[in-house]
mmCIF file with all atom_site columns, C-alpha atoms in Angstrom:
data_model
loop_
_atom_site.group_PDB
_atom_site.id
_atom_site.type_symbol
_atom_site.label_atom_id
_atom_site.label_alt_id
_atom_site.label_comp_id
_atom_site.label_asym_id
_atom_site.label_entity_id
_atom_site.label_seq_id
_atom_site.pdbx_PDB_ins_code
_atom_site.Cartn_x
_atom_site.Cartn_y
_atom_site.Cartn_z
_atom_site.occupancy
_atom_site.B_iso_or_equiv
_atom_site.pdbx_formal_charge
_atom_site.auth_seq_id
_atom_site.auth_comp_id
_atom_site.auth_asym_id
_atom_site.auth_atom_id
_atom_site.pdbx_PDB_model_num
ATOM 1   C CA . LYS A 1 1   ? -110.316 34.419 117.596 1.00 68.00 ? 859 LYS A CA 1
ATOM 2   C CA . ALA A 1 2   ? -113.773 33.231 115.994 1.00 82.00 ? 860 ALA A CA 1
ATOM 3   C CA . GLY A 1 3   ? -114.201 35.164 113.125 1.00 94.00 ? 861 GLY A CA 1
ATOM 4   C CA . VAL A 1 4   ? -117.555 36.351 112.136 1.00 97.00 ? 862 VAL A CA 1
ATOM 5   C CA . THR A 1 5   ? -119.891 33.618 111.872 1.00 97.00 ? 863 THR A CA 1
ATOM 6   C CA . GLN A 1 6   ? -123.682 33.761 108.790 1.00 98.00 ? 864 GLN A CA 1
ATOM 7   C CA . THR A 1 7   ? -126.235 30.391 109.541 1.00 97.00 ? 865 THR A CA 1
ATOM 8   C CA . PRO A 1 8   ? -127.531 29.083 108.235 1.00 97.00 ? 866 PRO A CA 1
ATOM 9   C CA . ARG A 1 9   ? -125.650 28.779 105.182 1.00 97.00 ? 867 ARG A CA 1
ATOM 10  C CA . TYR A 1 10  ? -128.609 27.900 102.433 1.00 97.00 ? 868 TYR A CA 1
ATOM 11  C CA . LEU A 1 11  ? -131.359 28.897 102.438 1.00 97.00 ? 869 LEU A CA 1
ATOM 12  C CA . ILE A 1 12  ? -134.495 27.793 100.086 1.00 98.00 ? 870 ILE A CA 1
ATOM 13  C CA . LYS A 1 13  ? -137.496 29.856 100.482 1.00 97.00 ? 871 LYS A CA 1
ATOM 14  C CA . THR A 1 14  ? -140.543 30.416 98.604  1.00 97.00 ? 872 THR A CA 1
ATOM 15  C CA . ARG A 1 15  ? -142.000 33.282 96.517  1.00 97.00 ? 873 ARG A CA 1
ATOM 16  C CA . GLY A 1 16  ? -144.672 35.328 99.340  1.00 97.00 ? 874 GLY A CA 1
ATOM 17  C CA . GLN A 1 17  ? -142.750 33.824 101.860 1.00 98.00 ? 875 GLN A CA 1
ATOM 18  C CA . GLN A 1 18  ? -140.562 35.226 104.559 1.00 98.00 ? 876 GLN A CA 1
ATOM 19  C CA . VAL A 1 19  ? -136.810 35.447 105.739 1.00 98.00 ? 877 VAL A CA 1
ATOM 20  C CA . THR A 1 20  ? -134.748 35.634 108.621 1.00 98.00 ? 878 THR A CA 1
ATOM 21  C CA . LEU A 1 21  ? -130.683 35.627 108.371 1.00 98.00 ? 879 LEU A CA 1
ATOM 22  C CA . SER A 1 22  ? -128.100 35.907 111.224 1.00 98.00 ? 880 SER A CA 1
ATOM 23  C CA . CYS A 1 23  ? -125.590 37.024 111.617 1.00 98.00 ? 881 CYS A CA 1
ATOM 24  C CA . SER A 1 24  ? -122.631 37.043 114.780 1.00 98.00 ? 882 SER A CA 1
ATOM 25  C CA . PRO A 1 25  ? -119.831 39.838 114.654 1.00 98.00 ? 883 PRO A CA 1
ATOM 26  C CA . ILE A 1 26  ? -116.194 39.315 116.353 1.00 97.00 ? 884 ILE A CA 1
ATOM 27  C CA . SER A 1 27  ? -115.719 40.141 119.478 1.00 96.00 ? 885 SER A CA 1
ATOM 28  C CA . GLY A 1 28  ? -116.074 42.846 120.406 1.00 95.00 ? 886 GLY A CA 1
ATOM 29  C CA . HIS A 1 29  ? -117.224 44.161 117.521 1.00 96.00 ? 887 HIS A CA 1
ATOM 30  C CA . ARG A 1 30  ? -120.138 46.723 117.220 1.00 95.00 ? 888 ARG A CA 1
ATOM 31  C CA . SER A 1 31  ? -120.958 47.875 114.015 1.00 95.00 ? 889 SER A CA 1
ATOM 32  C CA . VAL A 1 32  ? -122.766 44.563 111.541 1.00 97.00 ? 890 VAL A CA 1
ATOM 33  C CA . SER A 1 33  ? -123.344 45.904 108.075 1.00 97.00 ? 891 SER A CA 1
ATOM 34  C CA . TRP A 1 34  ? -125.834 43.680 105.524 1.00 98.00 ? 892 TRP A CA 1
ATOM 35  C CA . TYR A 1 35  ? -124.755 43.822 101.924 1.00 98.00 ? 893 TYR A CA 1
ATOM 36  C CA . GLN A 1 36  ? -126.816 42.204 99.057  1.00 98.00 ? 894 GLN A CA 1
ATOM 37  C CA . GLN A 1 37  ? -124.426 39.768 96.251  1.00 96.00 ? 895 GLN A CA 1
ATOM 38  C CA . THR A 1 38  ? -126.090 38.374 92.974  1.00 94.00 ? 896 THR A CA 1
ATOM 39  C CA . PRO A 1 39  ? -123.737 38.107 88.768  1.00 89.00 ? 897 PRO A CA 1
ATOM 40  C CA . GLY A 1 40  ? -126.167 41.688 87.658  1.00 82.00 ? 898 GLY A CA 1
ATOM 41  C CA . GLN A 1 41  ? -125.928 43.800 90.400  1.00 85.00 ? 899 GLN A CA 1
ATOM 42  C CA . GLY A 1 42  ? -122.199 43.340 92.434  1.00 89.00 ? 900 GLY A CA 1
ATOM 43  C CA . LEU A 1 43  ? -122.448 43.912 96.227  1.00 94.00 ? 901 LEU A CA 1
ATOM 44  C CA . GLN A 1 44  ? -124.503 46.380 97.056  1.00 96.00 ? 902 GLN A CA 1
ATOM 45  C CA . PHE A 1 45  ? -124.951 47.827 100.624 1.00 95.00 ? 903 PHE A CA 1
ATOM 46  C CA . LEU A 1 46  ? -128.498 47.075 102.976 1.00 96.00 ? 904 LEU A CA 1
ATOM 47  C CA . PHE A 1 47  ? -128.052 48.670 106.197 1.00 95.00 ? 905 PHE A CA 1
ATOM 48  C CA . GLU A 1 48  ? -124.929 48.764 109.226 1.00 95.00 ? 906 GLU A CA 1
ATOM 49  C CA . TYR A 1 49  ? -126.746 48.081 112.710 1.00 96.00 ? 907 TYR A CA 1
ATOM 50  C CA . PHE A 1 50  ? -123.990 49.581 115.888 1.00 94.00 ? 908 PHE A CA 1
ATOM 51  C CA . SER A 1 51  ? -125.428 49.061 118.867 1.00 93.00 ? 909 SER A CA 1
ATOM 52  C CA . GLU A 1 52  ? -128.199 48.198 118.989 1.00 95.00 ? 910 GLU A CA 1
ATOM 53  C CA . THR A 1 53  ? -128.891 50.416 115.974 1.00 94.00 ? 911 THR A CA 1
ATOM 54  C CA . GLN A 1 54  ? -129.288 51.029 112.345 1.00 93.00 ? 912 GLN A CA 1
ATOM 55  C CA . ARG A 1 55  ? -126.908 53.839 111.372 1.00 92.00 ? 913 ARG A CA 1
ATOM 56  C CA . ASN A 1 56  ? -127.089 53.464 108.264 1.00 92.00 ? 914 ASN A CA 1
ATOM 57  C CA . LYS A 1 57  ? -129.435 52.442 105.135 1.00 91.00 ? 915 LYS A CA 1
ATOM 58  C CA . GLY A 1 58  ? -129.139 51.918 101.823 1.00 91.00 ? 916 GLY A CA 1
ATOM 59  C CA . ASN A 1 59  ? -131.608 51.946 98.884  1.00 91.00 ? 917 ASN A CA 1
ATOM 60  C CA . PHE A 1 60  ? -133.783 48.428 99.152  1.00 95.00 ? 918 PHE A CA 1
ATOM 61  C CA . PRO A 1 61  ? -137.642 48.641 100.299 1.00 96.00 ? 919 PRO A CA 1
ATOM 62  C CA . GLY A 1 62  ? -138.867 48.433 103.433 1.00 96.00 ? 920 GLY A CA 1
ATOM 63  C CA . ARG A 1 63  ? -138.494 44.517 102.907 1.00 98.00 ? 921 ARG A CA 1
ATOM 64  C CA . PHE A 1 64  ? -135.872 44.461 103.673 1.00 98.00 ? 922 PHE A CA 1
ATOM 65  C CA . SER A 1 65  ? -134.517 44.644 107.894 1.00 97.00 ? 923 SER A CA 1
ATOM 66  C CA . GLY A 1 66  ? -132.545 44.289 110.327 1.00 97.00 ? 924 GLY A CA 1
ATOM 67  C CA . ARG A 1 67  ? -132.086 44.483 114.242 1.00 97.00 ? 925 ARG A CA 1
ATOM 68  C CA . GLN A 1 68  ? -129.328 44.695 116.225 1.00 98.00 ? 926 GLN A CA 1
ATOM 69  C CA . PHE A 1 69  ? -129.336 42.952 119.421 1.00 97.00 ? 927 PHE A CA 1
ATOM 70  C CA . SER A 1 70  ? -127.331 43.921 123.008 1.00 96.00 ? 928 SER A CA 1
ATOM 71  C CA . ASN A 1 71  ? -124.067 40.974 122.167 1.00 95.00 ? 929 ASN A CA 1
ATOM 72  C CA . SER A 1 72  ? -124.064 42.977 118.596 1.00 96.00 ? 930 SER A CA 1
ATOM 73  C CA . ARG A 1 73  ? -125.917 39.791 116.885 1.00 98.00 ? 931 ARG A CA 1
ATOM 74  C CA . SER A 1 74  ? -127.643 40.472 114.377 1.00 98.00 ? 932 SER A CA 1
ATOM 75  C CA . GLU A 1 75  ? -130.002 39.677 112.436 1.00 98.00 ? 933 GLU A CA 1
ATOM 76  C CA . MET A 1 76  ? -131.679 41.186 108.912 1.00 98.00 ? 934 MET A CA 1
ATOM 77  C CA . ASN A 1 77  ? -135.153 39.629 107.625 1.00 98.00 ? 935 ASN A CA 1
ATOM 78  C CA . VAL A 1 78  ? -137.005 39.078 104.147 1.00 98.00 ? 936 VAL A CA 1
ATOM 79  C CA . SER A 1 79  ? -140.869 39.176 103.691 1.00 96.00 ? 937 SER A CA 1
ATOM 80  C CA . THR A 1 80  ? -142.779 39.237 100.536 1.00 97.00 ? 938 THR A CA 1
ATOM 81  C CA . LEU A 1 81  ? -139.622 37.596 99.041  1.00 98.00 ? 939 LEU A CA 1
ATOM 82  C CA . GLU A 1 82  ? -139.807 37.534 95.518  1.00 97.00 ? 940 GLU A CA 1
ATOM 83  C CA . LEU A 1 83  ? -137.669 35.721 92.673  1.00 97.00 ? 941 LEU A CA 1
ATOM 84  C CA . GLY A 1 84  ? -134.948 38.675 92.068  1.00 96.00 ? 942 GLY A CA 1
ATOM 85  C CA . ASP A 1 85  ? -134.339 38.362 95.975  1.00 97.00 ? 943 ASP A CA 1
ATOM 86  C CA . SER A 1 86  ? -132.230 35.095 95.393  1.00 97.00 ? 944 SER A CA 1
ATOM 87  C CA . ALA A 1 87  ? -128.589 36.767 96.259  1.00 97.00 ? 945 ALA A CA 1
ATOM 88  C CA . LEU A 1 88  ? -125.664 35.533 98.597  1.00 97.00 ? 946 LEU A CA 1
ATOM 89  C CA . TYR A 1 89  ? -126.156 38.024 101.565 1.00 98.00 ? 947 TYR A CA 1
ATOM 90  C CA . LEU A 1 90  ? -122.993 38.471 103.444 1.00 98.00 ? 948 LEU A CA 1
ATOM 91  C CA . CYS A 1 91  ? -122.199 40.252 106.794 1.00 98.00 ? 949 CYS A CA 1
ATOM 92  C CA . ALA A 1 92  ? -118.903 42.208 108.199 1.00 98.00 ? 950 ALA A CA 1
ATOM 93  C CA . SER A 1 93  ? -118.659 43.387 111.234 1.00 97.00 ? 951 SER A CA 1
ATOM 94  C CA . SER A 1 94  ? -116.233 46.015 112.862 1.00 96.00 ? 952 SER A CA 1
ATOM 95  C CA . LYS A 1 95  ? -115.043 47.913 115.912 1.00 94.00 ? 953 LYS A CA 1
ATOM 96  C CA . GLY A 1 96  ? -116.639 51.388 115.056 1.00 88.00 ? 954 GLY A CA 1
ATOM 97  C CA . GLY A 1 97  ? -118.357 51.679 111.287 1.00 90.00 ? 955 GLY A CA 1
ATOM 98  C CA . LEU A 1 98  ? -118.219 51.379 107.414 1.00 91.00 ? 956 LEU A CA 1
ATOM 99  C CA . VAL A 1 99  ? -115.255 52.831 107.867 1.00 88.00 ? 957 VAL A CA 1
ATOM 100 C CA . GLU A 1 100 ? -112.851 50.415 109.762 1.00 90.00 ? 958 GLU A CA 1
ATOM 101 C CA . LYS A 1 101 ? -111.799 47.379 107.987 1.00 93.00 ? 959 LYS A CA 1
ATOM 102 C CA . LEU A 1 102 ? -114.567 45.417 107.796 1.00 96.00 ? 960 LEU A CA 1
ATOM 103 C CA . PHE A 1 103 ? -114.658 40.832 108.853 1.00 97.00 ? 961 PHE A CA 1
ATOM 104 C CA . PHE A 1 104 ? -116.916 39.305 105.919 1.00 97.00 ? 962 PHE A CA 1
ATOM 105 C CA . GLY A 1 105 ? -118.888 36.283 107.028 1.00 97.00 ? 963 GLY A CA 1
ATOM 106 C CA . SER A 1 106 ? -119.077 33.424 104.401 1.00 96.00 ? 964 SER A CA 1
ATOM 107 C CA . GLY A 1 107 ? -122.361 34.760 103.896 1.00 97.00 ? 965 GLY A CA 1
ATOM 108 C CA . THR A 1 108 ? -126.204 32.746 103.737 1.00 98.00 ? 966 THR A CA 1
ATOM 109 C CA . GLN A 1 109 ? -127.289 31.552 100.259 1.00 98.00 ? 967 GLN A CA 1
ATOM 110 C CA . LEU A 1 110 ? -130.622 32.316 99.164  1.00 98.00 ? 968 LEU A CA 1
ATOM 111 C CA . SER A 1 111 ? -133.123 30.821 97.058  1.00 98.00 ? 969 SER A CA 1
ATOM 112 C CA . VAL A 1 112 ? -136.384 31.820 95.488  1.00 97.00 ? 970 VAL A CA 1
ATOM 113 C CA . LEU A 1 113 ? -138.828 29.415 93.914  1.00 96.00 ? 971 LEU A CA 1
ATOM 114 C CA . ALA B 2 1   ? -126.726 58.318 92.048  1.00 69.00 ? 724 ALA B CA 1
ATOM 115 C CA . GLN B 2 2   ? -122.907 57.658 93.076  1.00 81.00 ? 725 GLN B CA 1
ATOM 116 C CA . SER B 2 3   ? -121.238 55.165 91.426  1.00 90.00 ? 726 SER B CA 1
ATOM 117 C CA . VAL B 2 4   ? -118.226 53.125 91.087  1.00 95.00 ? 727 VAL B CA 1
ATOM 118 C CA . SER B 2 5   ? -117.085 51.912 88.153  1.00 95.00 ? 728 SER B CA 1
ATOM 119 C CA . GLN B 2 6   ? -114.120 48.924 87.703  1.00 95.00 ? 729 GLN B CA 1
ATOM 120 C CA . HIS B 2 7   ? -113.350 49.511 84.206  1.00 87.00 ? 730 HIS B CA 1
ATOM 121 C CA . ASN B 2 8   ? -112.140 45.839 83.665  1.00 89.00 ? 731 ASN B CA 1
ATOM 122 C CA . HIS B 2 9   ? -114.336 42.565 84.432  1.00 92.00 ? 732 HIS B CA 1
ATOM 123 C CA . HIS B 2 10  ? -111.423 39.840 83.379  1.00 95.00 ? 733 HIS B CA 1
ATOM 124 C CA . VAL B 2 11  ? -107.893 40.398 83.424  1.00 97.00 ? 734 VAL B CA 1
ATOM 125 C CA . ILE B 2 12  ? -105.510 37.719 82.945  1.00 97.00 ? 735 ILE B CA 1
ATOM 126 C CA . LEU B 2 13  ? -101.517 38.299 83.262  1.00 97.00 ? 736 LEU B CA 1
ATOM 127 C CA . SER B 2 14  ? -98.441  35.512 83.677  1.00 97.00 ? 737 SER B CA 1
ATOM 128 C CA . GLU B 2 15  ? -96.487  35.946 87.096  1.00 96.00 ? 738 GLU B CA 1
ATOM 129 C CA . ALA B 2 16  ? -94.166  38.596 86.975  1.00 96.00 ? 739 ALA B CA 1
ATOM 130 C CA . ALA B 2 17  ? -96.632  41.029 84.868  1.00 97.00 ? 740 ALA B CA 1
ATOM 131 C CA . SER B 2 18  ? -97.350  44.604 86.349  1.00 98.00 ? 741 SER B CA 1
ATOM 132 C CA . LEU B 2 19  ? -100.807 44.955 87.107  1.00 97.00 ? 742 LEU B CA 1
ATOM 133 C CA . GLU B 2 20  ? -103.214 48.324 87.185  1.00 97.00 ? 743 GLU B CA 1
ATOM 134 C CA . LEU B 2 21  ? -106.524 48.474 88.177  1.00 97.00 ? 744 LEU B CA 1
ATOM 135 C CA . GLY B 2 22  ? -109.240 50.564 87.486  1.00 96.00 ? 745 GLY B CA 1
ATOM 136 C CA . CYS B 2 23  ? -111.373 52.105 89.758  1.00 97.00 ? 746 CYS B CA 1
ATOM 137 C CA . ASN B 2 24  ? -113.938 55.272 89.516  1.00 96.00 ? 747 ASN B CA 1
ATOM 138 C CA . TYR B 2 25  ? -116.206 56.959 91.395  1.00 94.00 ? 748 TYR B CA 1
ATOM 139 C CA . SER B 2 26  ? -118.746 59.785 90.551  1.00 90.00 ? 749 SER B CA 1
ATOM 140 C CA . TYR B 2 27  ? -119.215 61.041 93.998  1.00 81.00 ? 750 TYR B CA 1
ATOM 141 C CA . GLY B 2 28  ? -117.361 65.068 93.527  1.00 75.00 ? 751 GLY B CA 1
ATOM 142 C CA . GLY B 2 29  ? -117.679 65.426 97.643  1.00 81.00 ? 752 GLY B CA 1
ATOM 143 C CA . THR B 2 30  ? -115.269 63.748 100.506 1.00 83.00 ? 753 THR B CA 1
ATOM 144 C CA . VAL B 2 31  ? -115.303 60.228 100.162 1.00 87.00 ? 754 VAL B CA 1
ATOM 145 C CA . ASN B 2 32  ? -113.453 57.614 101.756 1.00 92.00 ? 755 ASN B CA 1
ATOM 146 C CA . LEU B 2 33  ? -112.069 54.700 99.189  1.00 95.00 ? 756 LEU B CA 1
ATOM 147 C CA . PHE B 2 34  ? -111.146 50.790 99.515  1.00 97.00 ? 757 PHE B CA 1
ATOM 148 C CA . TRP B 2 35  ? -110.175 48.105 97.729  1.00 98.00 ? 758 TRP B CA 1
ATOM 149 C CA . TYR B 2 36  ? -111.261 44.495 99.031  1.00 97.00 ? 759 TYR B CA 1
ATOM 150 C CA . VAL B 2 37  ? -110.385 42.107 98.093  1.00 97.00 ? 760 VAL B CA 1
ATOM 151 C CA . GLN B 2 38  ? -111.222 38.165 98.070  1.00 95.00 ? 761 GLN B CA 1
ATOM 152 C CA . TYR B 2 39  ? -108.710 35.016 97.192  1.00 96.00 ? 762 TYR B CA 1
ATOM 153 C CA . PRO B 2 40  ? -110.685 31.939 96.074  1.00 95.00 ? 763 PRO B CA 1
ATOM 154 C CA . GLY B 2 41  ? -112.547 29.812 98.347  1.00 93.00 ? 764 GLY B CA 1
ATOM 155 C CA . GLN B 2 42  ? -111.738 32.916 101.341 1.00 94.00 ? 765 GLN B CA 1
ATOM 156 C CA . HIS B 2 43  ? -114.035 35.558 103.098 1.00 94.00 ? 766 HIS B CA 1
ATOM 157 C CA . LEU B 2 44  ? -114.061 39.850 101.358 1.00 95.00 ? 767 LEU B CA 1
ATOM 158 C CA . GLN B 2 45  ? -110.945 41.191 103.509 1.00 96.00 ? 768 GLN B CA 1
ATOM 159 C CA . LEU B 2 46  ? -110.025 44.709 103.054 1.00 96.00 ? 769 LEU B CA 1
ATOM 160 C CA . LEU B 2 47  ? -106.234 45.327 101.134 1.00 97.00 ? 770 LEU B CA 1
ATOM 161 C CA . LEU B 2 48  ? -106.333 49.137 101.389 1.00 97.00 ? 771 LEU B CA 1
ATOM 162 C CA . LYS B 2 49  ? -108.156 52.355 101.903 1.00 95.00 ? 772 LYS B CA 1
ATOM 163 C CA . TYR B 2 50  ? -107.840 55.874 101.828 1.00 94.00 ? 773 TYR B CA 1
ATOM 164 C CA . PHE B 2 51  ? -108.976 58.708 104.388 1.00 89.00 ? 774 PHE B CA 1
ATOM 165 C CA . SER B 2 52  ? -106.759 61.750 103.737 1.00 88.00 ? 775 SER B CA 1
ATOM 166 C CA . GLY B 2 53  ? -103.042 63.336 103.603 1.00 92.00 ? 776 GLY B CA 1
ATOM 167 C CA . ASP B 2 54  ? -101.079 61.099 101.418 1.00 94.00 ? 777 ASP B CA 1
ATOM 168 C CA . PRO B 2 55  ? -102.379 59.739 98.130  1.00 95.00 ? 778 PRO B CA 1
ATOM 169 C CA . LEU B 2 56  ? -100.354 57.030 97.808  1.00 97.00 ? 779 LEU B CA 1
ATOM 170 C CA . VAL B 2 57  ? -101.535 54.033 99.667  1.00 97.00 ? 780 VAL B CA 1
ATOM 171 C CA . LYS B 2 58  ? -99.641  50.955 100.480 1.00 96.00 ? 781 LYS B CA 1
ATOM 172 C CA . GLY B 2 59  ? -101.365 47.969 101.267 1.00 95.00 ? 782 GLY B CA 1
ATOM 173 C CA . ILE B 2 60  ? -101.472 44.525 102.275 1.00 94.00 ? 783 ILE B CA 1
ATOM 174 C CA . LYS B 2 61  ? -98.328  42.286 100.115 1.00 95.00 ? 784 LYS B CA 1
ATOM 175 C CA . GLY B 2 62  ? -97.099  44.258 98.157  1.00 96.00 ? 785 GLY B CA 1
ATOM 176 C CA . PHE B 2 63  ? -100.582 46.226 96.608  1.00 97.00 ? 786 PHE B CA 1
ATOM 177 C CA . GLU B 2 64  ? -100.798 49.791 96.253  1.00 98.00 ? 787 GLU B CA 1
ATOM 178 C CA . ALA B 2 65  ? -103.709 52.456 95.153  1.00 98.00 ? 788 ALA B CA 1
ATOM 179 C CA . GLU B 2 66  ? -103.222 56.390 94.092  1.00 97.00 ? 789 GLU B CA 1
ATOM 180 C CA . PHE B 2 67  ? -106.110 58.840 94.501  1.00 95.00 ? 790 PHE B CA 1
ATOM 181 C CA . ILE B 2 68  ? -106.256 61.561 91.722  1.00 95.00 ? 791 ILE B CA 1
ATOM 182 C CA . LYS B 2 69  ? -108.991 63.497 92.760  1.00 92.00 ? 792 LYS B CA 1
ATOM 183 C CA . SER B 2 70  ? -109.459 65.070 89.693  1.00 93.00 ? 793 SER B CA 1
ATOM 184 C CA . LYS B 2 71  ? -110.045 62.468 88.266  1.00 94.00 ? 794 LYS B CA 1
ATOM 185 C CA . PHE B 2 72  ? -112.524 60.650 90.390  1.00 94.00 ? 795 PHE B CA 1
ATOM 186 C CA . SER B 2 73  ? -110.152 57.259 90.345  1.00 96.00 ? 796 SER B CA 1
ATOM 187 C CA . PHE B 2 74  ? -108.410 55.194 92.760  1.00 97.00 ? 797 PHE B CA 1
ATOM 188 C CA . ASN B 2 75  ? -106.474 52.642 90.748  1.00 97.00 ? 798 ASN B CA 1
ATOM 189 C CA . LEU B 2 76  ? -104.397 49.643 91.961  1.00 98.00 ? 799 LEU B CA 1
ATOM 190 C CA . ARG B 2 77  ? -101.299 48.846 91.417  1.00 98.00 ? 800 ARG B CA 1
ATOM 191 C CA . LYS B 2 78  ? -98.663  45.924 91.441  1.00 98.00 ? 801 LYS B CA 1
ATOM 192 C CA . PRO B 2 79  ? -95.755  45.508 90.229  1.00 97.00 ? 802 PRO B CA 1
ATOM 193 C CA . SER B 2 80  ? -95.028  42.223 90.130  1.00 97.00 ? 803 SER B CA 1
ATOM 194 C CA . VAL B 2 81  ? -97.598  39.720 90.783  1.00 97.00 ? 804 VAL B CA 1
ATOM 195 C CA . GLN B 2 82  ? -97.883  36.576 91.498  1.00 96.00 ? 805 GLN B CA 1
ATOM 196 C CA . TRP B 2 83  ? -99.616  32.793 91.066  1.00 96.00 ? 806 TRP B CA 1
ATOM 197 C CA . SER B 2 84  ? -101.394 34.314 93.944  1.00 96.00 ? 807 SER B CA 1
ATOM 198 C CA . ASP B 2 85  ? -102.841 36.777 93.532  1.00 98.00 ? 808 ASP B CA 1
ATOM 199 C CA . THR B 2 86  ? -105.120 35.429 91.365  1.00 98.00 ? 809 THR B CA 1
ATOM 200 C CA . ALA B 2 87  ? -108.316 36.477 93.772  1.00 97.00 ? 810 ALA B CA 1
ATOM 201 C CA . GLU B 2 88  ? -111.274 39.414 92.986  1.00 96.00 ? 811 GLU B CA 1
ATOM 202 C CA . TYR B 2 89  ? -111.218 42.850 93.550  1.00 97.00 ? 812 TYR B CA 1
ATOM 203 C CA . PHE B 2 90  ? -113.202 45.759 94.495  1.00 97.00 ? 813 PHE B CA 1
ATOM 204 C CA . CYS B 2 91  ? -113.180 48.712 94.940  1.00 97.00 ? 814 CYS B CA 1
ATOM 205 C CA . ALA B 2 92  ? -115.898 50.375 97.802  1.00 96.00 ? 815 ALA B CA 1
ATOM 206 C CA . VAL B 2 93  ? -116.438 54.270 98.660  1.00 94.00 ? 816 VAL B CA 1
ATOM 207 C CA . THR B 2 94  ? -118.117 55.902 101.121 1.00 90.00 ? 817 THR B CA 1
ATOM 208 C CA . SER B 2 95  ? -120.821 57.866 99.706  1.00 74.00 ? 818 SER B CA 1
ATOM 209 C CA . PRO B 2 96  ? -123.181 60.356 102.209 1.00 65.00 ? 819 PRO B CA 1
ATOM 210 C CA . GLY B 2 97  ? -127.056 60.850 100.913 1.00 56.00 ? 820 GLY B CA 1
ATOM 211 C CA . GLU B 2 98  ? -129.837 61.755 102.910 1.00 56.00 ? 821 GLU B CA 1
ATOM 212 C CA . GLY B 2 99  ? -128.615 62.015 105.832 1.00 58.00 ? 822 GLY B CA 1
ATOM 213 C CA . ASN B 2 100 ? -126.185 58.919 105.872 1.00 78.00 ? 823 ASN B CA 1
ATOM 214 C CA . TYR B 2 101 ? -123.854 56.892 104.777 1.00 83.00 ? 824 TYR B CA 1
ATOM 215 C CA . GLN B 2 102 ? -123.585 53.504 101.991 1.00 88.00 ? 825 GLN B CA 1
ATOM 216 C CA . LEU B 2 103 ? -120.633 52.124 101.001 1.00 92.00 ? 826 LEU B CA 1
ATOM 217 C CA . ILE B 2 104 ? -121.092 51.458 96.804  1.00 93.00 ? 827 ILE B CA 1
ATOM 218 C CA . TRP B 2 105 ? -119.350 48.526 95.136  1.00 96.00 ? 828 TRP B CA 1
ATOM 219 C CA . GLY B 2 106 ? -117.910 48.788 92.714  1.00 95.00 ? 829 GLY B CA 1
ATOM 220 C CA . ALA B 2 107 ? -118.489 44.814 89.905  1.00 94.00 ? 830 ALA B CA 1
ATOM 221 C CA . GLY B 2 108 ? -115.329 43.533 90.785  1.00 95.00 ? 831 GLY B CA 1
ATOM 222 C CA . THR B 2 109 ? -112.744 42.609 88.861  1.00 96.00 ? 832 THR B CA 1
ATOM 223 C CA . LYS B 2 110 ? -112.043 38.869 88.122  1.00 96.00 ? 833 LYS B CA 1
ATOM 224 C CA . LEU B 2 111 ? -107.979 38.591 88.101  1.00 97.00 ? 834 LEU B CA 1
ATOM 225 C CA . ILE B 2 112 ? -105.887 35.706 86.831  1.00 98.00 ? 835 ILE B CA 1
ATOM 226 C CA . ILE B 2 113 ? -102.310 34.607 86.859  1.00 97.00 ? 836 ILE B CA 1
ATOM 227 C CA . LYS B 2 114 ? -100.803 32.523 85.238  1.00 94.00 ? 837 LYS B CA 1
ATOM 228 C CA . PRO B 2 115 ? -98.325  30.254 86.671  1.00 86.00 ? 838 PRO B CA 1
#
């Protein structure tokens, strides 16, 4: 059974650009959640999608958005990148939501120059 | 805002020592509690979770955690650690807020086991 796949693995962008990250969940999982991990702030919850609907949301500005497709694949978009957006972005999938066992991907390492 | 505190950022133990990693959360209502672990070169994975019932929860690889509601704590324990327990450990709490749930994470504790 394939695990959670995140692409790309690494990204380098400049301030002001936008970026789209992709996450393919484990087959049969309908919940996809996204997290930002930095050395200073640790892991922070961005949002969770379930059956193509954003169900839960963290405390990030509107520049961070996402969507989920009918096959449960999810994308996260960050517009108008800032230096502070440099981080490892992790996605996790589960069958039913945040309170179930989350399966994490390897993450996308985003560097904003 | 709700928060999760992990008291020790780095812990170094010898094999066979006993382990206790602290986790405290700030929310006073009903919570779901988790410990996740990230072994070197691997993805984050669930160690154990508490929803309700018996406050002593057993997880994989001999780990257990005790929920003490009066202390807002969910400490992770293992009676005898092994070198393979070297990893980073994260405590997390689901916390309702403004009509939705968040998954709040502690800063993590890096555990090094000396062989």
